[in-house]
């Protein structure tokens, strides 16, 4: 094969390794960087706060180094989704301490009923196992998402009684709000039954707890609304309820307002009727699922 001419070699090299003049290096690589920095920051905020999928929103920082430097802190502060708690732990370890301080909202997928009330405590404990790893951990919201039908697992041994829940929640002190999402309504009967048990039993124990249990309403990225369950630390109730710092509301009124809003959300949910029975001395909620014409039970709920 003949050797390419010198002019052809120069042409190929110029296309592969283009030589740029100083003016070309200073020229912004994309129209976005031609905008003032203040406008770019507003665009980043809208991008990360939008309703698009997490994968789409987090594509912005990898456009170029300058956009990454300007936007990665906002990206960390936006809600991020992880396939499991270990995935988040790995992500946490790979970030510098100054970056971890910006992580405030995460979502973790759960595939086992046991994880519903243990994931938060285990996630916090895993972060604390390594010296210094938990120093910057302070989450505003931890969302546990149940995308699959958890009825396939053994709810009867899931450890979701109110006393076990209270015992676990005593150990969680670095998370302000724990949400349990059920966007496809595959587990709503179980979740509502458990939370009804929490609301109706062990009131004295919950009165001494720094947490409150209730329901919330949320709109997903498709525009559909759904009901979820949540634990909220009492000290952040003003922020969760959307009250300003200047509004003077005592603790009792805050808790009452939280309960009222929670009940108003629950009233919108069409849940099956249930009755309480004893199964070998264990308090049990018995549901009738009219859609599938079946009966199932939740044990350990008083």
PDB file of N, CA and C in Angstrom, residues 63-117:
ATOM      1  N   UNK A  63     -21.505  17.739  30.778  1.00  0.00           N
ATOM      2  CA  UNK A  63     -21.384  18.403  29.481  1.00  0.00           C
ATOM      3  C   UNK A  63     -19.952  18.872  29.261  1.00  0.00           C
ATOM      4  N   UNK A  64     -19.410  19.579  30.239  1.00  0.00           N
ATOM      5  CA  UNK A  64     -18.020  20.027  30.156  1.00  0.00           C
ATOM      6  C   UNK A  64     -17.544  20.356  31.566  1.00  0.00           C
ATOM      7  N   UNK A  65     -16.240  20.571  31.693  1.00  0.00           N
ATOM      8  CA  UNK A  65     -15.660  20.793  33.019  1.00  0.00           C
ATOM      9  C   UNK A  65     -16.222  22.049  33.685  1.00  0.00           C
ATOM     10  N   UNK A  66     -16.406  23.125  32.931  1.00  0.00           N
ATOM     11  CA  UNK A  66     -16.894  24.361  33.534  1.00  0.00           C
ATOM     12  C   UNK A  66     -18.305  24.188  34.074  1.00  0.00           C
ATOM     13  N   UNK A  67     -19.180  23.545  33.297  1.00  0.00           N
ATOM     14  CA  UNK A  67     -20.546  23.324  33.773  1.00  0.00           C
ATOM     15  C   UNK A  67     -20.543  22.396  34.983  1.00  0.00           C
ATOM     16  N   UNK A  68     -19.646  21.416  34.981  1.00  0.00           N
ATOM     17  CA  UNK A  68     -19.538  20.535  36.144  1.00  0.00           C
ATOM     18  C   UNK A  68     -19.162  21.326  37.389  1.00  0.00           C
ATOM     19  N   UNK A  69     -18.140  22.169  37.277  1.00  0.00           N
ATOM     20  CA  UNK A  69     -17.695  22.953  38.426  1.00  0.00           C
ATOM     21  C   UNK A  69     -18.789  23.880  38.937  1.00  0.00           C
ATOM     22  N   UNK A  70     -19.611  24.392  38.024  1.00  0.00           N
ATOM     23  CA  UNK A  70     -20.662  25.324  38.420  1.00  0.00           C
ATOM     24  C   UNK A  70     -21.898  24.623  38.976  1.00  0.00           C
ATOM     25  N   UNK A  71     -22.147  23.393  38.547  1.00  0.00           N
ATOM     26  CA  UNK A  71     -23.449  22.786  38.847  1.00  0.00           C
ATOM     27  C   UNK A  71     -23.407  21.550  39.734  1.00  0.00           C
ATOM     28  N   UNK A  72     -22.219  20.978  39.984  1.00  0.00           N
ATOM     29  CA  UNK A  72     -22.226  19.688  40.677  1.00  0.00           C
ATOM     30  C   UNK A  72     -22.745  19.790  42.107  1.00  0.00           C
ATOM     31  N   UNK A  73     -22.548  20.942  42.775  1.00  0.00           N
ATOM     32  CA  UNK A  73     -23.084  21.094  44.128  1.00  0.00           C
ATOM     33  C   UNK A  73     -24.609  21.139  44.114  1.00  0.00           C
ATOM     34  N   UNK A  74     -25.167  21.809  43.100  1.00  0.00           N
ATOM     35  CA  UNK A  74     -26.623  21.817  42.962  1.00  0.00           C
ATOM     36  C   UNK A  74     -27.135  20.416  42.634  1.00  0.00           C
ATOM     37  N   UNK A  75     -26.358  19.673  41.850  1.00  0.00           N
ATOM     38  CA  UNK A  75     -26.758  18.301  41.521  1.00  0.00           C
ATOM     39  C   UNK A  75     -26.787  17.428  42.770  1.00  0.00           C
ATOM     40  N   UNK A  76     -25.789  17.579  43.632  1.00  0.00           N
ATOM     41  CA  UNK A  76     -25.756  16.803  44.868  1.00  0.00           C
ATOM     42  C   UNK A  76     -26.909  17.165  45.789  1.00  0.00           C
ATOM     43  N   UNK A  77     -27.323  18.424  45.761  1.00  0.00           N
ATOM     44  CA  UNK A  77     -28.411  18.873  46.631  1.00  0.00           C
ATOM     45  C   UNK A  77     -29.782  18.468  46.112  1.00  0.00           C
ATOM     46  N   UNK A  78     -29.876  18.061  44.849  1.00  0.00           N
ATOM     47  CA  UNK A  78     -31.158  17.638  44.290  1.00  0.00           C
ATOM     48  C   UNK A  78     -31.434  16.192  44.691  1.00  0.00           C
ATOM     49  N   UNK A  79     -32.711  15.757  44.670  1.00  0.00           N
ATOM     50  CA  UNK A  79     -33.026  14.362  45.019  1.00  0.00           C
ATOM     51  C   UNK A  79     -32.308  13.383  44.097  1.00  0.00           C
ATOM     52  N   UNK A  80     -31.649  12.395  44.698  1.00  0.00           N
ATOM     53  CA  UNK A  80     -30.928  11.381  43.933  1.00  0.00           C
ATOM     54  C   UNK A  80     -31.477  10.010  44.274  1.00  0.00           C
ATOM     55  N   UNK A  81     -31.502   9.138  43.284  1.00  0.00           N
ATOM     56  CA  UNK A  81     -32.079   7.810  43.457  1.00  0.00           C
ATOM     57  C   UNK A  81     -30.993   6.746  43.364  1.00  0.00           C
ATOM     58  N   UNK A  82     -31.085   5.732  44.242  1.00  0.00           N
ATOM     59  CA  UNK A  82     -30.116   4.643  44.272  1.00  0.00           C
ATOM     60  C   UNK A  82     -30.854   3.312  44.300  1.00  0.00           C
ATOM     61  N   UNK A  83     -30.245   2.311  43.663  1.00  0.00           N
ATOM     62  CA  UNK A  83     -30.883   1.006  43.578  1.00  0.00           C
ATOM     63  C   UNK A  83     -30.975   0.286  44.905  1.00  0.00           C
ATOM     64  N   UNK A  84     -30.125   0.652  45.853  1.00  0.00           N
ATOM     65  CA  UNK A  84     -30.135   0.024  47.174  1.00  0.00           C
ATOM     66  C   UNK A  84     -29.319   0.887  48.120  1.00  0.00           C
ATOM     67  N   UNK A  85     -29.387   0.574  49.406  1.00  0.00           N
ATOM     68  CA  UNK A  85     -28.593   1.303  50.389  1.00  0.00           C
ATOM     69  C   UNK A  85     -27.090   1.140  50.146  1.00  0.00           C
ATOM     70  N   UNK A  86     -26.588  -0.065  49.812  1.00  0.00           N
ATOM     71  CA  UNK A  86     -25.151  -0.187  49.512  1.00  0.00           C
ATOM     72  C   UNK A  86     -24.701   0.699  48.356  1.00  0.00           C
ATOM     73  N   UNK A  87     -25.567   0.911  47.354  1.00  0.00           N
ATOM     74  CA  UNK A  87     -25.207   1.800  46.257  1.00  0.00           C
ATOM     75  C   UNK A  87     -24.979   3.225  46.767  1.00  0.00           C
ATOM     76  N   UNK A  88     -25.842   3.664  47.687  1.00  0.00           N
ATOM     77  CA  UNK A  88     -25.648   5.003  48.247  1.00  0.00           C
ATOM     78  C   UNK A  88     -24.376   5.066  49.084  1.00  0.00           C
ATOM     79  N   UNK A  89     -24.117   4.035  49.887  1.00  0.00           N
ATOM     80  CA  UNK A  89     -22.914   4.016  50.721  1.00  0.00           C
ATOM     81  C   UNK A  89     -21.670   4.127  49.847  1.00  0.00           C
ATOM     82  N   UNK A  90     -21.647   3.404  48.735  1.00  0.00           N
ATOM     83  CA  UNK A  90     -20.506   3.472  47.818  1.00  0.00           C
ATOM     84  C   UNK A  90     -20.372   4.875  47.233  1.00  0.00           C
ATOM     85  N   UNK A  91     -21.487   5.488  46.861  1.00  0.00           N
ATOM     86  CA  UNK A  91     -21.469   6.857  46.337  1.00  0.00           C
ATOM     87  C   UNK A  91     -20.972   7.828  47.403  1.00  0.00           C
ATOM     88  N   UNK A  92     -21.388   7.627  48.634  1.00  0.00           N
ATOM     89  CA  UNK A  92     -20.994   8.490  49.749  1.00  0.00           C
ATOM     90  C   UNK A  92     -19.487   8.436  49.969  1.00  0.00           C
ATOM     91  N   UNK A  93     -18.934   7.249  49.925  1.00  0.00           N
ATOM     92  CA  UNK A  93     -17.497   7.084  50.161  1.00  0.00           C
ATOM     93  C   UNK A  93     -16.662   7.733  49.067  1.00  0.00           C
ATOM     94  N   UNK A  94     -17.162   7.747  47.843  1.00  0.00           N
ATOM     95  CA  UNK A  94     -16.388   8.267  46.717  1.00  0.00           C
ATOM     96  C   UNK A  94     -16.436   9.786  46.617  1.00  0.00           C
ATOM     97  N   UNK A  95     -17.228  10.431  47.454  1.00  0.00           N
ATOM     98  CA  UNK A  95     -17.303  11.889  47.440  1.00  0.00           C
ATOM     99  C   UNK A  95     -16.442  12.479  48.548  1.00  0.00           C
ATOM    100  N   UNK A  96     -15.886  13.643  48.277  1.00  0.00           N
ATOM    101  CA  UNK A  96     -15.084  14.330  49.282  1.00  0.00           C
ATOM    102  C   UNK A  96     -15.983  14.852  50.404  1.00  0.00           C
ATOM    103  N   UNK A  97     -15.425  15.032  51.614  1.00  0.00           N
ATOM    104  CA  UNK A  97     -16.240  15.519  52.737  1.00  0.00           C
ATOM    105  C   UNK A  97     -16.974  16.818  52.440  1.00  0.00           C
ATOM    106  N   UNK A  98     -16.327  17.744  51.721  1.00  0.00           N
ATOM    107  CA  UNK A  98     -17.006  19.009  51.431  1.00  0.00           C
ATOM    108  C   UNK A  98     -18.169  18.810  50.464  1.00  0.00           C
ATOM    109  N   UNK A  99     -18.096  17.777  49.627  1.00  0.00           N
ATOM    110  CA  UNK A  99     -19.203  17.486  48.711  1.00  0.00           C
ATOM    111  C   UNK A  99     -20.345  16.786  49.436  1.00  0.00           C
ATOM    112  N   UNK A 100     -20.015  15.928  50.397  1.00  0.00           N
ATOM    113  CA  UNK A 100     -21.054  15.202  51.133  1.00  0.00           C
ATOM    114  C   UNK A 100     -22.002  16.140  51.859  1.00  0.00           C
ATOM    115  N   UNK A 101     -21.486  17.289  52.264  1.00  0.00           N
ATOM    116  CA  UNK A 101     -22.328  18.224  53.014  1.00  0.00           C
ATOM    117  C   UNK A 101     -23.509  18.712  52.198  1.00  0.00           C
ATOM    118  N   UNK A 102     -23.444  18.590  50.865  1.00  0.00           N
ATOM    119  CA  UNK A 102     -24.530  19.065  50.007  1.00  0.00           C
ATOM    120  C   UNK A 102     -25.586  17.991  49.762  1.00  0.00           C
ATOM    121  N   UNK A 103     -25.309  16.751  50.117  1.00  0.00           N
ATOM    122  CA  UNK A 103     -26.262  15.661  49.881  1.00  0.00           C
ATOM    123  C   UNK A 103     -27.351  15.728  50.944  1.00  0.00           C
ATOM    124  N   UNK A 104     -28.576  15.955  50.521  1.00  0.00           N
ATOM    125  CA  UNK A 104     -29.674  16.166  51.464  1.00  0.00           C
ATOM    126  C   UNK A 104     -30.897  15.293  51.187  1.00  0.00           C
ATOM    127  N   UNK A 105     -31.090  14.867  49.943  1.00  0.00           N
ATOM    128  CA  UNK A 105     -32.311  14.131  49.589  1.00  0.00           C
ATOM    129  C   UNK A 105     -31.934  12.907  48.759  1.00  0.00           C
ATOM    130  N   UNK A 106     -32.185  11.720  49.287  1.00  0.00           N
ATOM    131  CA  UNK A 106     -31.887  10.510  48.531  1.00  0.00           C
ATOM    132  C   UNK A 106     -33.090   9.569  48.562  1.00  0.00           C
ATOM    133  N   UNK A 107     -33.162   8.749  47.544  1.00  0.00           N
ATOM    134  CA  UNK A 107     -34.193   7.716  47.462  1.00  0.00           C
ATOM    135  C   UNK A 107     -33.515   6.373  47.284  1.00  0.00           C
ATOM    136  N   UNK A 108     -33.960   5.385  48.059  1.00  0.00           N
ATOM    137  CA  UNK A 108     -33.385   4.046  48.020  1.00  0.00           C
ATOM    138  C   UNK A 108     -34.496   3.051  47.714  1.00  0.00           C
ATOM    139  N   UNK A 109     -34.231   2.168  46.804  1.00  0.00           N
ATOM    140  CA  UNK A 109     -35.215   1.146  46.450  1.00  0.00           C
ATOM    141  C   UNK A 109     -35.157   0.007  47.461  1.00  0.00           C
ATOM    142  N   UNK A 110     -36.319  -0.467  47.895  1.00  0.00           N
ATOM    143  CA  UNK A 110     -36.370  -1.580  48.836  1.00  0.00           C
ATOM    144  C   UNK A 110     -37.147  -2.729  48.207  1.00  0.00           C
ATOM    145  N   UNK A 111     -36.719  -3.933  48.503  1.00  0.00           N
ATOM    146  CA  UNK A 111     -37.328  -5.121  47.909  1.00  0.00           C
ATOM    147  C   UNK A 111     -37.762  -6.135  48.949  1.00  0.00           C
ATOM    148  N   UNK A 112     -37.723  -5.742  50.214  1.00  0.00           N
ATOM    149  CA  UNK A 112     -38.085  -6.656  51.287  1.00  0.00           C
ATOM    150  C   UNK A 112     -38.805  -5.878  52.376  1.00  0.00           C
ATOM    151  N   UNK A 113     -39.908  -6.397  52.913  1.00  0.00           N
ATOM    152  CA  UNK A 113     -40.625  -5.670  53.968  1.00  0.00           C
ATOM    153  C   UNK A 113     -39.766  -5.311  55.163  1.00  0.00           C
ATOM    154  N   UNK A 114     -38.766  -6.150  55.468  1.00  0.00           N
ATOM    155  CA  UNK A 114     -37.902  -5.863  56.616  1.00  0.00           C
ATOM    156  C   UNK A 114     -37.168  -4.537  56.446  1.00  0.00           C
ATOM    157  N   UNK A 115     -36.926  -4.145  55.192  1.00  0.00           N
ATOM    158  CA  UNK A 115     -36.157  -2.933  54.945  1.00  0.00           C
ATOM    159  C   UNK A 115     -36.962  -1.668  55.212  1.00  0.00           C
ATOM    160  N   UNK A 116     -38.278  -1.780  55.280  1.00  0.00           N
ATOM    161  CA  UNK A 116     -39.102  -0.583  55.410  1.00  0.00           C
ATOM    162  C   UNK A 116     -38.748   0.192  56.674  1.00  0.00           C
ATOM    163  N   UNK A 117     -38.569  -0.506  57.786  1.00  0.00           N
ATOM    164  CA  UNK A 117     -38.296   0.193  59.037  1.00  0.00           C
ATOM    165  C   UNK A 117     -36.870  -0.003  59.528  1.00  0.00           C
TER     166      UNK A 117
END
